[in-house]
Coordinates of C-alpha atoms in Angstrom, one line a residue:
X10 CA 0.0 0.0 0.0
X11 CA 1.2 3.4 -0.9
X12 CA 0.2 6.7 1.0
X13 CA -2.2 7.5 -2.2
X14 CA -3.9 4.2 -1.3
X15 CA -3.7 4.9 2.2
X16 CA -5.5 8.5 1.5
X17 CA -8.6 6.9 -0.1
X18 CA -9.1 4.2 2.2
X19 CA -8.7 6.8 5.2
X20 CA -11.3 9.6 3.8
X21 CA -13.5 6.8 2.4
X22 CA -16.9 7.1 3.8
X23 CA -18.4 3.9 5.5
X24 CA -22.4 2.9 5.4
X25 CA -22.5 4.3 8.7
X26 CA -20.8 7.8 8.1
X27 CA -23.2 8.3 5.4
X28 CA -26.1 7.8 7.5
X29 CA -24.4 10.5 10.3
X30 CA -23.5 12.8 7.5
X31 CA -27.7 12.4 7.0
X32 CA -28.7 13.3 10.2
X33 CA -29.0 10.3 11.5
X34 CA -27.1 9.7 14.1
X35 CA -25.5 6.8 16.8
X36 CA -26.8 6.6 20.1
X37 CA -27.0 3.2 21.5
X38 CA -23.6 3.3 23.3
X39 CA -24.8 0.8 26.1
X40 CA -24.4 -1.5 23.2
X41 CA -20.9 -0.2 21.9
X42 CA -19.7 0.0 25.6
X43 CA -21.5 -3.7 26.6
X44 CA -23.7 -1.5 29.4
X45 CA -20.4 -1.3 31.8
X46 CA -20.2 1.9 33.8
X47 CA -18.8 4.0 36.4
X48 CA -20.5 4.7 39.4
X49 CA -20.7 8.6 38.2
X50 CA -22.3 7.1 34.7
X51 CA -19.8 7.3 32.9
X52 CA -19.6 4.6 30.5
X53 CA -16.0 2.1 30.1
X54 CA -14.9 0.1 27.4
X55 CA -13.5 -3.2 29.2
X56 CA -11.4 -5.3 26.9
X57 CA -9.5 -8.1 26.9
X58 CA -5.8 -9.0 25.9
X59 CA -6.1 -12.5 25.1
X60 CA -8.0 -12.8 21.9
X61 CA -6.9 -10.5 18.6
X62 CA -9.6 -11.0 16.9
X63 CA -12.8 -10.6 19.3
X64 CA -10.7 -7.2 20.4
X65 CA -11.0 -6.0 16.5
X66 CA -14.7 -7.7 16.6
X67 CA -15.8 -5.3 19.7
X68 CA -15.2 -2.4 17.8
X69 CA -17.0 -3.2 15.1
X70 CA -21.0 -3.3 15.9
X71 CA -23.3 -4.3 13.3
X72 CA -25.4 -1.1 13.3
X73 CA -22.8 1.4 13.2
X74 CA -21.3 -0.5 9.7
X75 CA -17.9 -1.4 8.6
X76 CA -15.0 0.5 10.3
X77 CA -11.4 1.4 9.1
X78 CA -9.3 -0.9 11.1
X79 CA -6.4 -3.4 11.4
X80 CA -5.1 -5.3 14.0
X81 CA -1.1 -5.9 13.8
X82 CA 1.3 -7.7 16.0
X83 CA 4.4 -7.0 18.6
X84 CA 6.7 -9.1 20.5
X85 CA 4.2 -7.6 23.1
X86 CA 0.8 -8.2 21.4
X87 CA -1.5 -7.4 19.4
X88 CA -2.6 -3.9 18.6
X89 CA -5.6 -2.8 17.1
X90 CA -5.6 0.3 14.8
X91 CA -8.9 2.0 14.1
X92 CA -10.2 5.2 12.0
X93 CA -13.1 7.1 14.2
X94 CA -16.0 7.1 13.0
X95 CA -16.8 11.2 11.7
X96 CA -20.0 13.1 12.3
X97 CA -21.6 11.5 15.0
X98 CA -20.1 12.3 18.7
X99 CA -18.9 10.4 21.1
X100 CA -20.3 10.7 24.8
X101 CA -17.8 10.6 28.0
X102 CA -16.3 7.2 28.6
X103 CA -13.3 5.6 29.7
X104 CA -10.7 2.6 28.4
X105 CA -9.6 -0.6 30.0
X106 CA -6.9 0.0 27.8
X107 CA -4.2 2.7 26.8
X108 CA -5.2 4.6 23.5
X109 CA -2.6 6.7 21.3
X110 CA -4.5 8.4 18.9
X111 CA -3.0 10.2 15.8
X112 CA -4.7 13.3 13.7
X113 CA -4.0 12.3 10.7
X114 CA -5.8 15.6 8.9
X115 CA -8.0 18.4 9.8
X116 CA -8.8 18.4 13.5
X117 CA -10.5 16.5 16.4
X118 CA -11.9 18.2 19.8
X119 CA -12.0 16.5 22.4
X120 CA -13.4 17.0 26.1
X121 CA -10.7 14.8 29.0
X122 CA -10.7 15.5 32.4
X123 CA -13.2 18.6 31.9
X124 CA -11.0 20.6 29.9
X125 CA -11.7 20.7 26.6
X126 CA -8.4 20.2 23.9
X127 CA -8.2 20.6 20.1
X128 CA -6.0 18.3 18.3
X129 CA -4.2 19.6 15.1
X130 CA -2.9 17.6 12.2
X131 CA -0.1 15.6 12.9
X132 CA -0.7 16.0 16.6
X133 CA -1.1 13.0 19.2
X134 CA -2.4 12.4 22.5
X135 CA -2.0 9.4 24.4
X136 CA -4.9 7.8 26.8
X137 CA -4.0 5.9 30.4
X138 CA -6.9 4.1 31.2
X139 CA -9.8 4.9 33.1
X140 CA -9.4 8.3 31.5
X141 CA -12.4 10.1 31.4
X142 CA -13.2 11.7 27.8
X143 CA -15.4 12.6 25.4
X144 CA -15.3 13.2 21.4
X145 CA -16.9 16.1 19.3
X146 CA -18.4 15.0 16.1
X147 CA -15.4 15.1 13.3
X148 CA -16.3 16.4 10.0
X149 CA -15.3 14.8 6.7
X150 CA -11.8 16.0 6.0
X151 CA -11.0 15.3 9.9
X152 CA -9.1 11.7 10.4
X153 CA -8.3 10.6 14.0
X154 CA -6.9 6.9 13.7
X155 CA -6.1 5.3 17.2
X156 CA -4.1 2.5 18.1
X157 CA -5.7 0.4 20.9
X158 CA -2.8 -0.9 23.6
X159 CA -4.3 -4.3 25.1
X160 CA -1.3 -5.0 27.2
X161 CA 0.4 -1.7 28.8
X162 CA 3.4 -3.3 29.8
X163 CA 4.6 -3.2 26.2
X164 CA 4.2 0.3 26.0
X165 CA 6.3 0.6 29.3
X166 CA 8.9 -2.1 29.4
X167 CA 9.1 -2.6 25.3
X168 CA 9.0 0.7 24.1
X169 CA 9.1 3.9 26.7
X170 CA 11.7 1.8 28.5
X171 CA 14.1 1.4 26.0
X172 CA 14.0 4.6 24.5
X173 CA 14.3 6.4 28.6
X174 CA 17.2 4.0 29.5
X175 CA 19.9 6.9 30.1
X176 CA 17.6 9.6 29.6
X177 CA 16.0 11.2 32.6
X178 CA 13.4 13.4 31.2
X179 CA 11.5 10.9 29.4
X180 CA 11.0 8.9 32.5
X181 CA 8.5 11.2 33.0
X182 CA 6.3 9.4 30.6
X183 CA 7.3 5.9 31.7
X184 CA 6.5 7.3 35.0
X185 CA 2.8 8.5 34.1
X186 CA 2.0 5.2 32.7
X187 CA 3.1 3.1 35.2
X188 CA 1.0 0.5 36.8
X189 CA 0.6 2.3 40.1
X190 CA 0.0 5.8 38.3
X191 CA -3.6 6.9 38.9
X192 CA -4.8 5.9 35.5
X193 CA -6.9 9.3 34.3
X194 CA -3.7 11.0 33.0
X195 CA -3.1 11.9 29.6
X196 CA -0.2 13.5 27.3
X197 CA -0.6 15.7 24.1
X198 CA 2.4 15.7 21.8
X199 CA 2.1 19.0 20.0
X200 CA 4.1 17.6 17.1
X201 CA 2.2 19.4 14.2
X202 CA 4.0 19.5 11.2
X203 CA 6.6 17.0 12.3
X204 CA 8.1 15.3 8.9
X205 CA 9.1 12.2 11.3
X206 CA 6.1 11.7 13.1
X207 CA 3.8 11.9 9.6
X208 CA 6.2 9.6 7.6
X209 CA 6.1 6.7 10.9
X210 CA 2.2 6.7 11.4
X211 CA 1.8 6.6 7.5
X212 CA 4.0 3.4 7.2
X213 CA 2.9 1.8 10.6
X214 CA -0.7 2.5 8.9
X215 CA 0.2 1.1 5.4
X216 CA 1.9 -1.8 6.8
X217 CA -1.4 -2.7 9.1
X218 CA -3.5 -2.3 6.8
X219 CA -1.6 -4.0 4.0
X220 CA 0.8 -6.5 5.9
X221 CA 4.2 -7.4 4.2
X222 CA 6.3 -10.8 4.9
X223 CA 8.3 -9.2 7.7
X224 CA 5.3 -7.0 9.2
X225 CA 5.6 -7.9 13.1
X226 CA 8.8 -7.0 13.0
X227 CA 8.4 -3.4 11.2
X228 CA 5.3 -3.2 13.0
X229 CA 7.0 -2.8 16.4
X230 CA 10.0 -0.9 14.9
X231 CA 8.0 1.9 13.7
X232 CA 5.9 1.9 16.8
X233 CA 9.4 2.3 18.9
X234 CA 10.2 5.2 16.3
X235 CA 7.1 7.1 16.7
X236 CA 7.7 7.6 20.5
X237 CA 11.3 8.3 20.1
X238 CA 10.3 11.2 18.0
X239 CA 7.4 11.9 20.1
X240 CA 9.9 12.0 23.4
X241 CA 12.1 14.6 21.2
X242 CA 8.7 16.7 20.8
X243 CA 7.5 16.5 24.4
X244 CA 11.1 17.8 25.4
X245 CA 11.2 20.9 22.9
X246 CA 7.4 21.4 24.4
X247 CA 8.9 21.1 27.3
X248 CA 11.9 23.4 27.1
X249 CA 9.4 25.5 25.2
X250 CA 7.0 26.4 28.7
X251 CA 9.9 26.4 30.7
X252 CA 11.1 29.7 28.7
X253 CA 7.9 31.3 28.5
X254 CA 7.4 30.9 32.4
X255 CA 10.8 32.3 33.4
X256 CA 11.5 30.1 35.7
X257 CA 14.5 28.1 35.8
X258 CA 15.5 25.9 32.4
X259 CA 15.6 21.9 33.9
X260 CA 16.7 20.6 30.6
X261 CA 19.8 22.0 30.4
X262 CA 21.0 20.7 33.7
X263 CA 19.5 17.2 32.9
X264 CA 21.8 16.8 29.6
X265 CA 24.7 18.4 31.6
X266 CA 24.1 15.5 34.0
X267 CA 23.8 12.9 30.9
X268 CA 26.8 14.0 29.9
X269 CA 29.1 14.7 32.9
X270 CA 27.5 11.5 35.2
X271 CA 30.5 10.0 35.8
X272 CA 32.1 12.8 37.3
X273 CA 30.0 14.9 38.3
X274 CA 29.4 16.6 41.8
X275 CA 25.8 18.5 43.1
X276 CA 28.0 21.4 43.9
X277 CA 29.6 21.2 40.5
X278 CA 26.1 21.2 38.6
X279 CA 24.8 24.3 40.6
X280 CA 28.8 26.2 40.4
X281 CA 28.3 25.7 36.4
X282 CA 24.2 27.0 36.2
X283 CA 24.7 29.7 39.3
X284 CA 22.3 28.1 41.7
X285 CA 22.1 26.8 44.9
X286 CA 22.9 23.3 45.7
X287 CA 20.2 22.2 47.4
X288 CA 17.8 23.7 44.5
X289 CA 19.5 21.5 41.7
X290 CA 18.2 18.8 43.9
X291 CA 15.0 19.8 44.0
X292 CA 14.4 21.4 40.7
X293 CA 15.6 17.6 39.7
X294 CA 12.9 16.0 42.1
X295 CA 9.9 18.6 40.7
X296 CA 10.5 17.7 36.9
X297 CA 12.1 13.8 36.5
X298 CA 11.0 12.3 40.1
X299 CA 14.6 11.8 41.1
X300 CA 16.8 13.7 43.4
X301 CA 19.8 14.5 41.7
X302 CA 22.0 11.3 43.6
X303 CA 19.2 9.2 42.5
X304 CA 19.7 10.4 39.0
X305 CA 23.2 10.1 38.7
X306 CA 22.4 6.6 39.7
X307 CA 19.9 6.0 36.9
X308 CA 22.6 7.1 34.3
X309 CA 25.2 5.0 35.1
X310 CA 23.2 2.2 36.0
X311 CA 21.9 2.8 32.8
X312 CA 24.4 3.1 31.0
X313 CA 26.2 0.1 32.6
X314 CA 23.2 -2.0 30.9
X315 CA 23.8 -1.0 28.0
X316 CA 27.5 -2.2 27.8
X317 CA 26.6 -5.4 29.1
X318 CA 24.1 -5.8 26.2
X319 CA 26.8 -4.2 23.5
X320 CA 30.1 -5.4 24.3
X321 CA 32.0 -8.4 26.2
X322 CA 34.0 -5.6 28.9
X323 CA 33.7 -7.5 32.0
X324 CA 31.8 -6.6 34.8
X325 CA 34.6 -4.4 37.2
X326 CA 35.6 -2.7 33.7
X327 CA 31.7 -2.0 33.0
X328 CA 31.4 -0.4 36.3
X329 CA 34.3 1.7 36.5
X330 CA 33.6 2.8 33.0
X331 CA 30.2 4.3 34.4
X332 CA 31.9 5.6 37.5
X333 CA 31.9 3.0 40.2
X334 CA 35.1 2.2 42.0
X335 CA 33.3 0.0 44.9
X336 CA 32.2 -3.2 43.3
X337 CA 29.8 -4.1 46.0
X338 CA 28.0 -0.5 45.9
X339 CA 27.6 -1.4 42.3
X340 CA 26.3 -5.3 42.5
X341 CA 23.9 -3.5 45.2
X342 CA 22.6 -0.8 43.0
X343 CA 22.3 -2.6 39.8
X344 CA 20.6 -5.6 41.4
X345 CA 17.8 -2.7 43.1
X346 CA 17.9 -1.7 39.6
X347 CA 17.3 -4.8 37.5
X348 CA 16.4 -7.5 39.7
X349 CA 19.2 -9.4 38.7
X350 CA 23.4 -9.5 39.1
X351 CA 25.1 -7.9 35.8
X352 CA 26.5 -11.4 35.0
X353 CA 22.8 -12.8 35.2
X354 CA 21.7 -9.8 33.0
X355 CA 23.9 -10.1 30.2
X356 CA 22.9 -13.9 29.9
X357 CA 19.3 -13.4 30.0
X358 CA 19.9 -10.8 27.3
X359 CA 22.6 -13.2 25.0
X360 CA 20.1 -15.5 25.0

């Protein structure tokens, strides 16, 4: 499938659109949500990971017609991709699941957590669960497609850990999607007009909707490509408010620490920015979750992972290249870290 091909089948008008576009519109939801609710009302989606194909079934109920979708694998799953439905609204509801959707073109309002958020094109906002939102109707040129996580620990331990291993700000987003966050956040990439981010969703979409010989595999590299990009546009967002507020730039500090963490001192961080010890620490703490010991700690621990996945250094020479000279602090922290001994970790990893 090219993206020509991808265009019609995108803007292509199901049964049911035409009968919205008519006036007449969707609104038995109990059977679209299988009648399960909130105590507030509220209506949830509750789906299950264990069966592809009755996941990609749920979504498609006989009287709202054929949908857009796909369903493509991952070494953690199965994910379903779906284009919303246009010109009929959706009321407030919530996910069992984690939802990444993508504007694709034109716009999409959406109502989460009371606040209401327009999406541009290009622009994506990822879903925890039990997120509270509602949809606007979409008119025709406006294509949302969302990709349904089933199992959330392949977003956090496939995907958003891999790409935050050694980089402390995007920890925040492994952070918010944790299993013990409070599951009604949410996080809008304002990535409009980002070549990357356009060009990954189109093939990820071409490639589910038209599978090639090697698709799981491109499947879950473009889906790891799309949130490294998406990490580099939360951190220019990022860097972007911090200006516009005045207050103190945390970005810069956190790649002086990246770079500098084997050496590095507290005192020496706040000498080079001119501030206070004891506020690098806590500026540190505010915007990653980690102290600035506990962050040194995540780089070269970090770091030291990555060797023992890359090269055959032994294990003293892996932790004095990261900065430890006490072997036993090192076993101690890297066990707290990974569960396991370095020696154990790089053989579960060769395997």
């Amino acid at each position: 499938m090219n993206t020509e091909e991808l265009n019609r089948t995108l803007f292509s008008l199901t049964e049911s659109e035409e009968r919205h576009r008519a006036g007449v519109f969707y609104d038995n939801w109990e059977e679209m949500f299988d009648g399960d609710a909130h105590e507030d009302g509220t209506l949830r989606i509750v789906m299950a990971a264990d069966n592809a194909e009755s996941q990609r079934a749920a979504f498609a109920v006989p009287s709202r017609g054929e949908m857009v979708s796909g369903l493509f694998s991952t070494a953690g799953g199965s994910i379903l991709m779906r284009r919303n439905s246009r010109f009929n609204p959706v009321p407030l509801h919530t996910h069992s699941y984690i939802e990444m959707s993508y504007v694709y073109a034109g716009t999409c309002v959406q109502k989460i957590n009371g606040e209401t958020i327009e999406l541009g094109e290009d622009e994506v906002l990822l879903l925890d669960t039990d997120c509270p939102h509602a949809i606007e109707a979409q008119g025709e040129g406006d294509i949302m497609v969302s990709f349904v996580l089933f199992d959330q620990s392949f977003l956090r331990d496939e995907v958003l850990e891999s790409i935050a291993e050694g980089n402390a700000l995007s920890r925040l987003l492994t952070d918010a999607f944790n299993e013990e966050s409070d599951h009604r956040r949410y996080v809008r990439f304002s990535s409009r007009g980002n070549r990357r981010v356009r060009l990954f969703f189109q093939e990820l979409m071409c490639e589910t909707l038209d599978p090639s010989t090697n698709a799981e595999f491109i499947s879950s590299e473009l889906f790891r490509l799309i949130f490294a990009e998406l990490i580099n546009v939360y951190e220019k967002d990022y860097a972007r408010r911090e200006r516009e507020s005045g207050r103190v730039p945390v970005i810069p500090i956190v790649h002086y620490i990246e770079e500098h963490y084997r050496t590095c001192t507290q005192e020496g961080v706040a000498e080079h920015f001119s501030i206070s010890s004891k506020y690098v620490s806590v500026l540190l703490k505010k915007h990653t979750g980690m102290n600035f010991r506990q962050m040194i700690h995540a780089q070269r621990l970090g770091h030291a992972a990555q060797l023992l996945r890359t090269t055959h250094l032994p294990v003293t020479e892996v932790a004095r290249e990261v900065g430890y000279e006490n072997m036993t602090f090192f076993y101690k922290k890297f066990r707290e870290a990974y569960g396991v001994a370095p020696a154990e970790y790089r053989r579960r990893i060769q395997r």
